[in-house]
Backbone as a ProteinNet text record, in pm:
[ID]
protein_1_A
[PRIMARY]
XXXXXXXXXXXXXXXXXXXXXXXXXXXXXXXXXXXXXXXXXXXXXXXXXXXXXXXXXXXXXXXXXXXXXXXXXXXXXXXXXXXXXXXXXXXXXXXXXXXXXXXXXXXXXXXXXXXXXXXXXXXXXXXXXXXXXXXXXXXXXXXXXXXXXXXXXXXXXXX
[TERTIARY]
-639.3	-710.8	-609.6	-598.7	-552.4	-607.6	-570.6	-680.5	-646.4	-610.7	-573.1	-671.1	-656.7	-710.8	-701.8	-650.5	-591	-759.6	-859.1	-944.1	-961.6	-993	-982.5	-903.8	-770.6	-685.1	-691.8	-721.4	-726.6	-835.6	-946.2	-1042.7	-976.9	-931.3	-852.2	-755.2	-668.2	-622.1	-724.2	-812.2	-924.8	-956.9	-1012.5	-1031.9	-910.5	-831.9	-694.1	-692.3	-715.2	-678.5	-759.7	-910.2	-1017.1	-1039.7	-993.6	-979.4	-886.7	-752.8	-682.6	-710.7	-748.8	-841.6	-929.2	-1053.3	-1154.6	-1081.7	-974.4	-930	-818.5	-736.6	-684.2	-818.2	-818.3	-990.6	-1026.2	-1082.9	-1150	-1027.5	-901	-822	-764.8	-818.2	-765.1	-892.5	-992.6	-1156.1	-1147.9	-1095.1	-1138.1	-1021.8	-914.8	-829.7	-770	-715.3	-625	-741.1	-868.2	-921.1	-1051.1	-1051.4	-1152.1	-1286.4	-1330.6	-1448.2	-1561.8	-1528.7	-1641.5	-1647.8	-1777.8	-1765.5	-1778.2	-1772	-1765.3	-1844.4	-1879.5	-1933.4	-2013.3	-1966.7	-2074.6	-2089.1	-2248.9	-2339.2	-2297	-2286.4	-2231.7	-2078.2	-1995.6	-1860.6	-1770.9	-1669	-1576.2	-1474.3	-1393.1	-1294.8	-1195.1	-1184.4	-1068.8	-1144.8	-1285.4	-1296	-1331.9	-1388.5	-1442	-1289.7	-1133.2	-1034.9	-960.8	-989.7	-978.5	-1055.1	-1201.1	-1277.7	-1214.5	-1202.4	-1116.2	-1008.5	-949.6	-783.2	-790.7	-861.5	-904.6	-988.9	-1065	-1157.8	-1011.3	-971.3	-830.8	-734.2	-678.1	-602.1	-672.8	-784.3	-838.5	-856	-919.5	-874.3	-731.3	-616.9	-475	-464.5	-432.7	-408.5	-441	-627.2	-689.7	-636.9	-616.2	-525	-391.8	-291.6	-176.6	-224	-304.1	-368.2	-377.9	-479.1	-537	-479.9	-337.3	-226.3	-322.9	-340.3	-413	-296.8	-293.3	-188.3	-268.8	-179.9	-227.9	-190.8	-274.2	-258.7	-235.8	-229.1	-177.2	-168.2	-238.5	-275	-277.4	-167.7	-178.1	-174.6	-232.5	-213.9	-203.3	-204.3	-209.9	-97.1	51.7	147.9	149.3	255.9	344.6	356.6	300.3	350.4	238.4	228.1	101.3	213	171.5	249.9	140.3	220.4	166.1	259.4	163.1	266.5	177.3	272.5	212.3	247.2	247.4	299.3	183.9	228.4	126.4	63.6	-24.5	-119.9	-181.2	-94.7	-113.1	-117.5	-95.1	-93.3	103.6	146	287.9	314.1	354.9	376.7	480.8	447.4	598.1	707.2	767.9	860.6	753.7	769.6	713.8	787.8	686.1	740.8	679.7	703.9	685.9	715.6	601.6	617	568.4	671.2	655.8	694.8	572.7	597.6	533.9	617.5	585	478.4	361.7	251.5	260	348.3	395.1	475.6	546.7	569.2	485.2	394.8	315.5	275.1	248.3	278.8	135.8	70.5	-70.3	3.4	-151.9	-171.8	-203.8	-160.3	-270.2	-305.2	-452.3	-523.3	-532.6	-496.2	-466.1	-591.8	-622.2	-761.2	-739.5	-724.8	-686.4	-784	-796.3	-856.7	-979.4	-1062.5	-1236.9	-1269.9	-1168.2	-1180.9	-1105	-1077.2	-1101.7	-903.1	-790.4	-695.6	-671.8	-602.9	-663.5	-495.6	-449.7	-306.6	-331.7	-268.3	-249.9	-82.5	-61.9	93.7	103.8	193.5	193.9	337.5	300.3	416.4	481.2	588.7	643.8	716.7	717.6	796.1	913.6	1027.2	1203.1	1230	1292.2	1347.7	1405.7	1467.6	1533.8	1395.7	1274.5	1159.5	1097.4	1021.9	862.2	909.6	935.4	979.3	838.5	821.6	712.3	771.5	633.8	634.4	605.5	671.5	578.2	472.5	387.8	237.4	215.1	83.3	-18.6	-99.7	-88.2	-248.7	-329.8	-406.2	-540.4	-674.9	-658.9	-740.8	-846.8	-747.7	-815.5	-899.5	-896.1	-1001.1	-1113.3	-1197.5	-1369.2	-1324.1	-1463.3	-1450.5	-1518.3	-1572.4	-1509.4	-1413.2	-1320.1	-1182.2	-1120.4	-1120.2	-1048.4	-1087.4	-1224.1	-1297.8	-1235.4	-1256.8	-1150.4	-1015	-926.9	-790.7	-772.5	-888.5	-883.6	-853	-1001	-1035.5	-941.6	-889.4	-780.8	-649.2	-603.2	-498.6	-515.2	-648.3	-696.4	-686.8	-704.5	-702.2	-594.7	-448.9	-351.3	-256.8	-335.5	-285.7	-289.7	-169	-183.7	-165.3	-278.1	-250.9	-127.3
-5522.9	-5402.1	-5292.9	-5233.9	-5076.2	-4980.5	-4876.4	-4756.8	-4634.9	-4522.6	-4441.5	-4327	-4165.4	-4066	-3964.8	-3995.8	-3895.3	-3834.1	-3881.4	-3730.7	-3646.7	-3701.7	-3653.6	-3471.8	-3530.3	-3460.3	-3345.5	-3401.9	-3307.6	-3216.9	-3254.3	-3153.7	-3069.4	-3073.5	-2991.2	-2892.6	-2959	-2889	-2780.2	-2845.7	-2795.2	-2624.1	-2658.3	-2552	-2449.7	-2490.5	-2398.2	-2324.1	-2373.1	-2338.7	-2184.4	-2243.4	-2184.9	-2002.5	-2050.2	-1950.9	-1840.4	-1892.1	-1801.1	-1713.5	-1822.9	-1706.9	-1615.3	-1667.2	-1618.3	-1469.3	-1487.4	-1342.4	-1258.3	-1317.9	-1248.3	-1201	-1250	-1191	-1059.2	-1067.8	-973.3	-862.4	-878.2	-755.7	-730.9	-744	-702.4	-659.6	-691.5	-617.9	-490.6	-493.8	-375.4	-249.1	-326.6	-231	-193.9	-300.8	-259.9	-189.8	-283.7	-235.5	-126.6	-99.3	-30.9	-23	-162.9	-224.5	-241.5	-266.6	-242.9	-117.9	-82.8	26.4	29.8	90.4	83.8	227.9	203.6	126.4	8.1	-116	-238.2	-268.3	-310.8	-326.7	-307.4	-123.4	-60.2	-85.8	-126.6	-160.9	-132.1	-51	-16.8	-105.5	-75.3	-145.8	-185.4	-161.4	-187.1	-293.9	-309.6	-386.7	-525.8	-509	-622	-712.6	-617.1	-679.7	-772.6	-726.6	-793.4	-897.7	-851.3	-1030.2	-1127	-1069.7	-1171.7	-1215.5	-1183.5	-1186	-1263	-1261.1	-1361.6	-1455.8	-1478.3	-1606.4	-1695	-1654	-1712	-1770.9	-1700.9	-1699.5	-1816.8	-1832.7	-1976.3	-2087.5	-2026.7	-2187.6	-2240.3	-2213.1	-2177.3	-2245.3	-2197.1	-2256	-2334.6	-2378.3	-2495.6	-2612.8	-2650.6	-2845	-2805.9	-2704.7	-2728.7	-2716.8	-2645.1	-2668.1	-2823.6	-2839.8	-2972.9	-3106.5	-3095.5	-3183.8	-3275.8	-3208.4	-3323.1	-3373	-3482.3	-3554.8	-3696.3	-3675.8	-3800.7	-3885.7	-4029	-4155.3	-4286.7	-4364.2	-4465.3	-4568.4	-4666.8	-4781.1	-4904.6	-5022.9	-5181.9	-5268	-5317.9	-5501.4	-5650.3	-5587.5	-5724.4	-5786.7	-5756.7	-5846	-5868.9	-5919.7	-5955.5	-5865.4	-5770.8	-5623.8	-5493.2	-5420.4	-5314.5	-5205.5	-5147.9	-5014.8	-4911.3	-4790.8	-4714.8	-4574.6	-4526.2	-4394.5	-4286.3	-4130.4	-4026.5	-3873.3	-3773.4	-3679.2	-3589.6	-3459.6	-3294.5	-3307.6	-3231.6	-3212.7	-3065.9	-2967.7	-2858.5	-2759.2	-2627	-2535.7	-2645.4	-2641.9	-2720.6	-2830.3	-2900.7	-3044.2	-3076.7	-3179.7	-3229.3	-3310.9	-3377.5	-3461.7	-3614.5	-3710.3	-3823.2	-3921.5	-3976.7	-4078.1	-4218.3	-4326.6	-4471.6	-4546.8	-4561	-4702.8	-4850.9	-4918.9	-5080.7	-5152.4	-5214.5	-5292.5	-5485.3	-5542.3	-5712.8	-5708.7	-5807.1	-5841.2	-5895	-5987.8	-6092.2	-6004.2	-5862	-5790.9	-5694.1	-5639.7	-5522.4	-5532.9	-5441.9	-5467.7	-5372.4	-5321.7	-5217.9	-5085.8	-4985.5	-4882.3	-4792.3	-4661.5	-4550.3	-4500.1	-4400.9	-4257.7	-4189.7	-4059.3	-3904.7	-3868.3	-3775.7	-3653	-3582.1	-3407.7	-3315.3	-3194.9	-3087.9	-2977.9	-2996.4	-3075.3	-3127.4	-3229.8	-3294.7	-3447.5	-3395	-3291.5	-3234.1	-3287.1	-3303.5	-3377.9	-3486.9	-3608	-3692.6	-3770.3	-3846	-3887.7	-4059	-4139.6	-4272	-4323.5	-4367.4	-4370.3	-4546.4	-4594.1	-4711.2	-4816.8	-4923.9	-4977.4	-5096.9	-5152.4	-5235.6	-5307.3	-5452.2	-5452.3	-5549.2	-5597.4	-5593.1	-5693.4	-5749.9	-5809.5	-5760	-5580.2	-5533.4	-5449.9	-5429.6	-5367.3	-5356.4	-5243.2	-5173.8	-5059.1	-5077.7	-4902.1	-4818.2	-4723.1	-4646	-4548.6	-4520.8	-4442.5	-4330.2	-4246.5	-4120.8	-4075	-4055.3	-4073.8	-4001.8	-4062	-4057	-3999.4	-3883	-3795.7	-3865.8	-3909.7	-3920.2	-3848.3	-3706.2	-3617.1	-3594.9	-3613.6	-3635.5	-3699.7	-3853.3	-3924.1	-3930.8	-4029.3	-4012.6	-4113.5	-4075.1	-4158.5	-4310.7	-4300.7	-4447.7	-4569.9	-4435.3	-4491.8	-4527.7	-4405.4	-4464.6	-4562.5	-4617.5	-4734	-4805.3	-4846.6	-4982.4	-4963.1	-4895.5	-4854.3	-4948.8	-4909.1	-4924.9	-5039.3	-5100.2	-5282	-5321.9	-5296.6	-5384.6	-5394.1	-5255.5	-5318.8	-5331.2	-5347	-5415.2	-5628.1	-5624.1	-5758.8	-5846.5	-5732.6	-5776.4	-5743.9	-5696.7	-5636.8	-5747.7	-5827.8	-5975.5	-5926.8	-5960.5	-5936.7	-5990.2
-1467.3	-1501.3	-1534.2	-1635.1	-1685.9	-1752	-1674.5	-1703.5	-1695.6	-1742	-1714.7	-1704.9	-1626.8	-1637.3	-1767.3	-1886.6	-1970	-1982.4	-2056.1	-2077.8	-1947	-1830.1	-1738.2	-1756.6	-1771.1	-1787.8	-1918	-2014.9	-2138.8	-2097.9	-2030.4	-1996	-1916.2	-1824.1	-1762.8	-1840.7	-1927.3	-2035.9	-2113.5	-2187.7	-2243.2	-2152.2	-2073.9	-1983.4	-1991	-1918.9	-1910.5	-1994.2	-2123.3	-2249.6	-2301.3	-2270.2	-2329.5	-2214	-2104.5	-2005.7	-2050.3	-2059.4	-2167.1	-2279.8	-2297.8	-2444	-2424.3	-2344.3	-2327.6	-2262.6	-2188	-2079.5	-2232.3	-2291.7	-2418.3	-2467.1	-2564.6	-2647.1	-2533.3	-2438.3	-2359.9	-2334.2	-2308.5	-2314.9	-2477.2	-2591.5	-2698.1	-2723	-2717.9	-2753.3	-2644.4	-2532.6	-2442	-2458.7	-2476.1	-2439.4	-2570.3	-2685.3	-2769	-2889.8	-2925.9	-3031.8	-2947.5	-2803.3	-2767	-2807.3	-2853.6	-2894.5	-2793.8	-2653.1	-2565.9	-2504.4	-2502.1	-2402.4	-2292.1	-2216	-2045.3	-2001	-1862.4	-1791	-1860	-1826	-1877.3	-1743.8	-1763.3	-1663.2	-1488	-1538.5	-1419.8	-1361.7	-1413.2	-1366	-1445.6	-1448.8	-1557.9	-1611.7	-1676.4	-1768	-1630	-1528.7	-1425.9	-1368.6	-1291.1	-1228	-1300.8	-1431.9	-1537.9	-1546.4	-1542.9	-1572.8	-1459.7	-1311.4	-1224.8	-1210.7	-1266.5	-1206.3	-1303.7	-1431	-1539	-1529.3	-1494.1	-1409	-1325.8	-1207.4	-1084.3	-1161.1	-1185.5	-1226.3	-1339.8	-1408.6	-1513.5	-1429.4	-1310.7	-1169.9	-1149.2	-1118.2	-1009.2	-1102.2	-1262.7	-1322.1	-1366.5	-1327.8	-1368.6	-1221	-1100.2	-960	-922.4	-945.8	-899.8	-931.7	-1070.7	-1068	-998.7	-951.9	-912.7	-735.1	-712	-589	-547.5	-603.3	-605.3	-614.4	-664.5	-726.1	-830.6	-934.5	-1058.4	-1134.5	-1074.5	-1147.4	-1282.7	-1391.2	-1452.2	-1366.1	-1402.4	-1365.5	-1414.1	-1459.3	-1557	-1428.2	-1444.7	-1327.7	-1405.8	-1414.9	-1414.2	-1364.2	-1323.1	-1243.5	-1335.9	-1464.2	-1580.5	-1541.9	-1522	-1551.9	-1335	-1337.1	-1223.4	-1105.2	-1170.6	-1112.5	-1084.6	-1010.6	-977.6	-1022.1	-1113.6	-1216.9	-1160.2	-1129.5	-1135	-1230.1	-1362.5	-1395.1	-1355.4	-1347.3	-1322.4	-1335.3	-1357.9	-1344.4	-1337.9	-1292.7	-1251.2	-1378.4	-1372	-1463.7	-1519.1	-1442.1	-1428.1	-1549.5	-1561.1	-1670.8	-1724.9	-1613.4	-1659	-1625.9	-1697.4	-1666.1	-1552	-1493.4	-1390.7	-1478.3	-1323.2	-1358.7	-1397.8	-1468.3	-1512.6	-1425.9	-1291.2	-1251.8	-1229.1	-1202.6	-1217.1	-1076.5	-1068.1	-932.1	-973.2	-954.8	-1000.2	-875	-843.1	-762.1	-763.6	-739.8	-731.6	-638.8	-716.9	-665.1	-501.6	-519.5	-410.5	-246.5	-296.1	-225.6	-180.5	-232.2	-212.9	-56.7	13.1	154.6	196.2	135.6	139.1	112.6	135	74.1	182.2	207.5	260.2	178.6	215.8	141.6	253.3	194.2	273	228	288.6	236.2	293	228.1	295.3	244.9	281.3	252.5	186.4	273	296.5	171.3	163.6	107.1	-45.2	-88	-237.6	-307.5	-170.2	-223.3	-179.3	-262.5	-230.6	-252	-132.3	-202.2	-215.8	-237.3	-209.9	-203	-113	-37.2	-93.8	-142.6	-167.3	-59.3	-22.2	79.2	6.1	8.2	-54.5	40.1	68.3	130.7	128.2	158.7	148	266.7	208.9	358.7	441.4	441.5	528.9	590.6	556.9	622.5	491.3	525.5	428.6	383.2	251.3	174.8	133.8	199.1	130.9	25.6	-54.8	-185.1	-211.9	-268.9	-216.5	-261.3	-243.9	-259	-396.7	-500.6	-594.9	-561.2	-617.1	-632.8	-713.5	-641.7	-708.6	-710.1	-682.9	-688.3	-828.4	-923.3	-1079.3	-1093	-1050.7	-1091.4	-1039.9	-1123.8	-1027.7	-969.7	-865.7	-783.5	-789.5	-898.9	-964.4	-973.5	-1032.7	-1061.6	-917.3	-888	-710.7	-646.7	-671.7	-567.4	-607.6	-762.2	-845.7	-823.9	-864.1	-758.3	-599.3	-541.1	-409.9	-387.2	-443.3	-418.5	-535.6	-597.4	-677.8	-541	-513.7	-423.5	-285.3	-274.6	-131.1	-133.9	-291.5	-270.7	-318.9	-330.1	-330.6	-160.7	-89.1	38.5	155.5	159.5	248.2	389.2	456.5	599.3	715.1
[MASK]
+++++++++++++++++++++++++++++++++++++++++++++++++++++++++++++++++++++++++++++++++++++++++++++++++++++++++++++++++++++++++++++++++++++++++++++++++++++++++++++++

């Protein structure tokens, strides 16, 4: 099975994007071309710019909050691939976990701040012990995706 989160992700992009604008546009109509007037619906040009400011603020923080990381998930070859990086207004570092079927040693999931981040810790293990990985956000995906995630490397997970 391979599958990745990218629209996931572009929506997220999408958004980011459109938030920006939507808060530009609203300070070049208010302030530079003085096209709205104020008081609008009882609230002046200061407080209309703070709720815009804050609401832009929370869609901008929320995926780096959240750690929305892309995901990129294979089990076709020899090997359980996982790629990934932030997903945020800025991109991360792009990193890669490959691990042999025959080694894979199981998995944890974290849930933190009322189920909403979500990590998956991957174990490998060596003849000198069990190297862990440092954990995959999988906060991005549905929860779909995560079940199949799950039971894919649940049934490579030898007791």
């Amino acid at each position: 099975m391979t599958f990745d989160n990218s629209k996931t992700i572009i929506n997220v992009r999408i958004k980011l994007f459109a938030a920006t604008v939507i808060l530009i546009a609203y300070l070049i109509l208010a302030y530079a071309a003085e096209f709205i007037k104020f008081p609008l619906l009882g609230l002046n040009d200061t407080i209309w710019t703070v709720i815009l400011a804050g609401l832009w603020l929370f869609f901008i923080i929320m995926p780096l909050f959240l750690n929305y990381q892309f995901v990129f998930f294979s089990d076709d070859t020899e090997r359980i691939i996982f790629r990934y990086f932030n997903a945020g207004i800025v991109g991360g570092k792009k990193n890669s976990v490959e691990i042999d079927k025959h080694s894979f040693a199981g998995y944890n999931v974290d849930k933190r701040f009322f189920g909403l981040i979500i990590s998956l810790t991957l174990f490998q293990r060596f003849s000198e012990g069990v190297a862990k990985y440092p954990p995959v956000y999988i906060s991005a995906l549905s929860k779909e995706e995560r079940s199949k995630i799950l039971r894919v490397l649940s049934s490579y997970t030898v007791a």
